[in-house]
Amino acid sequence: MIRPILKYGDAILQERAQPVDKITPDIERIVDDMIETMYAAPGIGLAAPQVGVPLQIFTVDLSLGHDRDGLLVMINPTFVECDGMQLEEEGCLSLPGFEATVVRPSHVIVKGLDRNGVEYTREGTGLLARAFQHEMDHLEGTMFVDRLRGIKRDLIVRKIRKLARSGKW
Ligand SMILES: [Zn+2]
């Protein structure tokens, strides 16, 4: 089932997500819905809080579903390593229409559970490293605008407020 994606300003997006205790049928359904929602958007990554579920789950697929081997499901993820630096344009399904250059490490290793509850680690560089960090941020209640400073951040926040006032957000 495709779930509605919450937008910037929603309280759930600002909360820290809770760990998943056990892979239950409910969790499996949430994972399936997240994958379907991510592909439908389309987006290269989605975190559970974006569909209103405050749990530590994210999905990533840089191929947008063209190559199903590229699909990653991470439950209760943690960083094993983070280093380097990259500076690229970034967007978010919860911030439609907005993009900004965000500084991120260029290499990360993430450890978590797959959809069967089996632990695995995955290394990412470039765009994959960026996607991992972007989704991990969501699980901490942080969005990419929160990583911007000064004028760049104010500009986006002001535009969103204006859209919200006119009922377009
Ligand atoms: Zn996002």
PDB file of C-alpha atoms and ligand atoms in Angstrom:
ATOM      1  CA  MET A   1       0.000   0.000   0.000  1.00  0.00           C
ATOM      2  CA  ILE A   2       1.287   3.426  -0.922  1.00  0.00           C
ATOM      3  CA  ARG A   3       1.270   5.615   2.175  1.00  0.00           C
ATOM      4  CA  PRO A   4       1.093   9.406   2.214  1.00  0.00           C
ATOM      5  CA  ILE A   5       4.495  11.043   2.729  1.00  0.00           C
ATOM      6  CA  LEU A   6       4.598  13.587   5.541  1.00  0.00           C
ATOM      7  CA  LYS A   7       6.064  16.975   4.762  1.00  0.00           C
ATOM      8  CA  TYR A   8       8.529  19.173   6.592  1.00  0.00           C
ATOM      9  CA  GLY A   9       6.819  20.720   9.609  1.00  0.00           C
ATOM     10  CA  ASP A  10       5.078  17.520  10.723  1.00  0.00           C
ATOM     11  CA  ALA A  11       5.959  16.669  14.348  1.00  0.00           C
ATOM     12  CA  ILE A  12       6.792  13.001  13.590  1.00  0.00           C
ATOM     13  CA  LEU A  13       9.615  14.129  11.293  1.00  0.00           C
ATOM     14  CA  GLN A  14      11.215  15.977  14.202  1.00  0.00           C
ATOM     15  CA  GLU A  15      11.164  13.063  16.645  1.00  0.00           C
ATOM     16  CA  ARG A  16      13.801  10.418  17.226  1.00  0.00           C
ATOM     17  CA  ALA A  17      12.558   7.066  15.893  1.00  0.00           C
ATOM     18  CA  GLN A  18      12.354   4.053  18.230  1.00  0.00           C
ATOM     19  CA  PRO A  19      14.183   0.763  17.634  1.00  0.00           C
ATOM     20  CA  VAL A  20      12.247  -2.203  16.264  1.00  0.00           C
ATOM     21  CA  ASP A  21      11.972  -4.952  18.931  1.00  0.00           C
ATOM     22  CA  LYS A  22      10.960  -7.828  16.726  1.00  0.00           C
ATOM     23  CA  ILE A  23      10.189  -8.474  13.058  1.00  0.00           C
ATOM     24  CA  THR A  24       6.419  -8.992  13.271  1.00  0.00           C
ATOM     25  CA  PRO A  25       3.887  -9.183  10.411  1.00  0.00           C
ATOM     26  CA  ASP A  26       3.135  -5.502  11.140  1.00  0.00           C
ATOM     27  CA  ILE A  27       6.791  -4.582  10.620  1.00  0.00           C
ATOM     28  CA  GLU A  28       6.886  -6.621   7.405  1.00  0.00           C
ATOM     29  CA  ARG A  29       3.838  -4.745   6.154  1.00  0.00           C
ATOM     30  CA  ILE A  30       5.424  -1.381   6.998  1.00  0.00           C
ATOM     31  CA  VAL A  31       8.595  -2.393   5.084  1.00  0.00           C
ATOM     32  CA  ASP A  32       6.520  -3.483   2.047  1.00  0.00           C
ATOM     33  CA  ASP A  33       4.551  -0.230   2.138  1.00  0.00           C
ATOM     34  CA  MET A  34       7.739   1.812   2.431  1.00  0.00           C
ATOM     35  CA  ILE A  35       9.244   0.116  -0.633  1.00  0.00           C
ATOM     36  CA  GLU A  36       6.044   0.643  -2.621  1.00  0.00           C
ATOM     37  CA  THR A  37       5.793   4.275  -1.490  1.00  0.00           C
ATOM     38  CA  MET A  38       9.474   4.954  -2.284  1.00  0.00           C
ATOM     39  CA  TYR A  39       9.141   3.526  -5.811  1.00  0.00           C
ATOM     40  CA  ALA A  40       5.866   5.334  -6.456  1.00  0.00           C
ATOM     41  CA  ALA A  41       7.214   8.741  -5.377  1.00  0.00           C
ATOM     42  CA  PRO A  42       9.772   8.034  -6.951  1.00  0.00           C
ATOM     43  CA  GLY A  43      12.681   8.414  -4.552  1.00  0.00           C
ATOM     44  CA  ILE A  44      16.007   6.726  -3.871  1.00  0.00           C
ATOM     45  CA  GLY A  45      15.359   6.458  -0.150  1.00  0.00           C
ATOM     46  CA  LEU A  46      12.631   6.593   2.470  1.00  0.00           C
ATOM     47  CA  ALA A  47      12.651   6.542   6.263  1.00  0.00           C
ATOM     48  CA  ALA A  48       9.733   5.162   8.296  1.00  0.00           C
ATOM     49  CA  PRO A  49       8.975   8.511  10.033  1.00  0.00           C
ATOM     50  CA  GLN A  50       8.247   9.966   6.574  1.00  0.00           C
ATOM     51  CA  VAL A  51       5.199   7.696   6.352  1.00  0.00           C
ATOM     52  CA  GLY A  52       4.194   8.463   9.944  1.00  0.00           C
ATOM     53  CA  VAL A  53       5.855   5.454  11.573  1.00  0.00           C
ATOM     54  CA  PRO A  54       8.330   6.528  14.299  1.00  0.00           C
ATOM     55  CA  LEU A  55      10.514   3.407  14.011  1.00  0.00           C
ATOM     56  CA  GLN A  56      14.157   2.929  12.991  1.00  0.00           C
ATOM     57  CA  ILE A  57      13.650   1.588   9.475  1.00  0.00           C
ATOM     58  CA  PHE A  58      14.811   2.938   6.140  1.00  0.00           C
ATOM     59  CA  THR A  59      14.801   1.712   2.558  1.00  0.00           C
ATOM     60  CA  VAL A  60      17.219   2.752  -0.193  1.00  0.00           C
ATOM     61  CA  ASP A  61      17.396   1.883  -3.876  1.00  0.00           C
ATOM     62  CA  LEU A  62      19.600   4.055  -6.067  1.00  0.00           C
ATOM     63  CA  SER A  63      18.137   2.344  -9.171  1.00  0.00           C
ATOM     64  CA  LEU A  64      14.583   3.545  -8.319  1.00  0.00           C
ATOM     65  CA  GLY A  65      13.392  -0.052  -8.698  1.00  0.00           C
ATOM     66  CA  HIS A  66      14.985  -0.770 -12.078  1.00  0.00           C
ATOM     67  CA  ASP A  67      17.415  -3.179 -10.484  1.00  0.00           C
ATOM     68  CA  ARG A  68      15.789  -4.970  -7.541  1.00  0.00           C
ATOM     69  CA  ASP A  69      19.193  -6.192  -6.344  1.00  0.00           C
ATOM     70  CA  GLY A  70      19.864  -2.573  -5.437  1.00  0.00           C
ATOM     71  CA  LEU A  71      17.117  -2.535  -2.815  1.00  0.00           C
ATOM     72  CA  LEU A  72      18.311  -2.236   0.768  1.00  0.00           C
ATOM     73  CA  VAL A  73      16.184  -2.456   3.891  1.00  0.00           C
ATOM     74  CA  MET A  74      17.896  -1.349   7.113  1.00  0.00           C
ATOM     75  CA  ILE A  75      16.278  -1.872  10.497  1.00  0.00           C
ATOM     76  CA  ASN A  76      17.858  -0.400  13.680  1.00  0.00           C
ATOM     77  CA  PRO A  77      20.843   0.910  11.685  1.00  0.00           C
ATOM     78  CA  THR A  78      24.001   2.346  13.214  1.00  0.00           C
ATOM     79  CA  PHE A  79      27.140   3.851  11.703  1.00  0.00           C
ATOM     80  CA  VAL A  80      30.265   1.703  11.901  1.00  0.00           C
ATOM     81  CA  GLU A  81      32.398   4.221  10.025  1.00  0.00           C
ATOM     82  CA  CYS A  82      32.012   7.720   8.571  1.00  0.00           C
ATOM     83  CA  ASP A  83      34.800   9.596   6.819  1.00  0.00           C
ATOM     84  CA  GLY A  84      35.760  11.831   3.937  1.00  0.00           C
ATOM     85  CA  MET A  85      33.707  14.743   2.663  1.00  0.00           C
ATOM     86  CA  GLN A  86      31.396  15.438  -0.271  1.00  0.00           C
ATOM     87  CA  LEU A  87      29.386  18.446  -1.290  1.00  0.00           C
ATOM     88  CA  GLU A  88      26.352  17.726  -3.503  1.00  0.00           C
ATOM     89  CA  GLU A  89      22.820  18.871  -4.185  1.00  0.00           C
ATOM     90  CA  GLU A  90      20.287  17.037  -2.081  1.00  0.00           C
ATOM     91  CA  GLY A  91      16.521  16.766  -2.053  1.00  0.00           C
ATOM     92  CA  CYS A  92      13.935  14.987   0.102  1.00  0.00           C
ATOM     93  CA  LEU A  93      10.488  13.500  -0.523  1.00  0.00           C
ATOM     94  CA  SER A  94       9.300  15.425   2.546  1.00  0.00           C
ATOM     95  CA  LEU A  95      10.556  18.687   1.020  1.00  0.00           C
ATOM     96  CA  PRO A  96       9.155  18.536  -2.502  1.00  0.00           C
ATOM     97  CA  GLY A  97      10.458  21.284  -4.765  1.00  0.00           C
ATOM     98  CA  PHE A  98      13.492  22.122  -2.641  1.00  0.00           C
ATOM     99  CA  GLU A  99      17.134  21.240  -3.130  1.00  0.00           C
ATOM    100  CA  ALA A 100      20.291  22.466  -1.490  1.00  0.00           C
ATOM    101  CA  THR A 101      23.977  21.653  -1.338  1.00  0.00           C
ATOM    102  CA  VAL A 102      24.702  19.642   1.797  1.00  0.00           C
ATOM    103  CA  VAL A 103      28.111  18.708   3.206  1.00  0.00           C
ATOM    104  CA  ARG A 104      28.323  15.003   4.061  1.00  0.00           C
ATOM    105  CA  PRO A 105      31.002  12.373   4.645  1.00  0.00           C
ATOM    106  CA  SER A 106      31.857  10.618   1.356  1.00  0.00           C
ATOM    107  CA  HIS A 107      32.249   7.144   2.804  1.00  0.00           C
ATOM    108  CA  VAL A 108      30.185   5.315   5.413  1.00  0.00           C
ATOM    109  CA  ILE A 109      29.644   1.813   6.695  1.00  0.00           C
ATOM    110  CA  VAL A 110      26.206   1.105   8.147  1.00  0.00           C
ATOM    111  CA  LYS A 111      25.212  -1.911  10.201  1.00  0.00           C
ATOM    112  CA  GLY A 112      21.611  -3.011  10.713  1.00  0.00           C
ATOM    113  CA  LEU A 113      19.080  -5.790  10.316  1.00  0.00           C
ATOM    114  CA  ASP A 114      17.585  -6.841   7.002  1.00  0.00           C
ATOM    115  CA  ARG A 115      13.864  -7.496   6.655  1.00  0.00           C
ATOM    116  CA  ASN A 116      14.325 -11.008   8.076  1.00  0.00           C
ATOM    117  CA  GLY A 117      16.042  -9.688  11.175  1.00  0.00           C
ATOM    118  CA  VAL A 118      19.499 -10.826  10.054  1.00  0.00           C
ATOM    119  CA  GLU A 119      22.341  -8.420  10.803  1.00  0.00           C
ATOM    120  CA  TYR A 120      24.435  -7.157   7.895  1.00  0.00           C
ATOM    121  CA  THR A 121      26.751  -4.286   7.090  1.00  0.00           C
ATOM    122  CA  ARG A 122      26.873  -2.226   3.918  1.00  0.00           C
ATOM    123  CA  GLU A 123      29.519   0.143   2.696  1.00  0.00           C
ATOM    124  CA  GLY A 124      28.581   3.206   0.723  1.00  0.00           C
ATOM    125  CA  THR A 125      30.510   5.880  -1.131  1.00  0.00           C
ATOM    126  CA  GLY A 126      29.272   8.887  -3.078  1.00  0.00           C
ATOM    127  CA  LEU A 127      25.506   8.889  -3.590  1.00  0.00           C
ATOM    128  CA  LEU A 128      24.937   5.720  -1.521  1.00  0.00           C
ATOM    129  CA  ALA A 129      26.872   7.228   1.418  1.00  0.00           C
ATOM    130  CA  ARG A 130      24.753  10.361   1.064  1.00  0.00           C
ATOM    131  CA  ALA A 131      21.495   8.372   0.937  1.00  0.00           C
ATOM    132  CA  PHE A 132      22.463   6.384   4.054  1.00  0.00           C
ATOM    133  CA  GLN A 133      23.223   9.561   5.999  1.00  0.00           C
ATOM    134  CA  HIS A 134      20.113  11.337   4.768  1.00  0.00           C
ATOM    135  CA  GLU A 135      17.904   8.446   5.946  1.00  0.00           C
ATOM    136  CA  MET A 136      19.821   8.031   9.209  1.00  0.00           C
ATOM    137  CA  ASP A 137      19.187  11.736   9.832  1.00  0.00           C
ATOM    138  CA  HIS A 138      15.442  11.143   9.457  1.00  0.00           C
ATOM    139  CA  LEU A 139      15.657   8.499  12.197  1.00  0.00           C
ATOM    140  CA  GLU A 140      17.172  11.175  14.460  1.00  0.00           C
ATOM    141  CA  GLY A 141      14.454  13.683  13.604  1.00  0.00           C
ATOM    142  CA  THR A 142      16.779  15.746  11.398  1.00  0.00           C
ATOM    143  CA  MET A 143      16.145  16.891   7.840  1.00  0.00           C
ATOM    144  CA  PHE A 144      18.596  18.270   5.316  1.00  0.00           C
ATOM    145  CA  VAL A 145      17.429  21.856   5.854  1.00  0.00           C
ATOM    146  CA  ASP A 146      18.468  21.476   9.499  1.00  0.00           C
ATOM    147  CA  ARG A 147      22.022  20.928   8.234  1.00  0.00           C
ATOM    148  CA  LEU A 148      22.030  24.213   6.305  1.00  0.00           C
ATOM    149  CA  ARG A 149      23.082  27.476   7.839  1.00  0.00           C
ATOM    150  CA  GLY A 150      21.961  31.070   7.782  1.00  0.00           C
ATOM    151  CA  ILE A 151      20.402  32.507   4.650  1.00  0.00           C
ATOM    152  CA  LYS A 152      20.108  29.217   2.760  1.00  0.00           C
ATOM    153  CA  ARG A 153      18.084  27.659   5.535  1.00  0.00           C
ATOM    154  CA  ASP A 154      15.974  30.765   6.218  1.00  0.00           C
ATOM    155  CA  LEU A 155      15.070  31.072   2.560  1.00  0.00           C
ATOM    156  CA  ILE A 156      13.684  27.528   2.361  1.00  0.00           C
ATOM    157  CA  VAL A 157      11.868  27.759   5.701  1.00  0.00           C
ATOM    158  CA  ARG A 158      10.308  31.102   4.711  1.00  0.00           C
ATOM    159  CA  LYS A 159       9.094  29.716   1.376  1.00  0.00           C
ATOM    160  CA  ILE A 160       7.557  26.696   3.116  1.00  0.00           C
ATOM    161  CA  ARG A 161       5.759  28.924   5.633  1.00  0.00           C
ATOM    162  CA  LYS A 162       4.381  30.978   2.777  1.00  0.00           C
ATOM    163  CA  LEU A 163       3.184  27.820   0.982  1.00  0.00           C
ATOM    164  CA  ALA A 164       1.639  26.573   4.234  1.00  0.00           C
ATOM    165  CA  ARG A 165      -0.224  29.843   4.751  1.00  0.00           C
ATOM    166  CA  SER A 166      -1.783  29.566   1.312  1.00  0.00           C
ATOM    167  CA  GLY A 167      -2.669  25.886   1.894  1.00  0.00           C
ATOM    168  CA  LYS A 168      -0.187  24.617  -0.682  1.00  0.00           C
ATOM    169  CA  TRP A 169       2.075  22.632   1.677  1.00  0.00           C
TER     170      TRP A 169
HETATM  171 ZN    ZN B   1      14.390  12.785   3.197  1.00  0.00          ZN
END
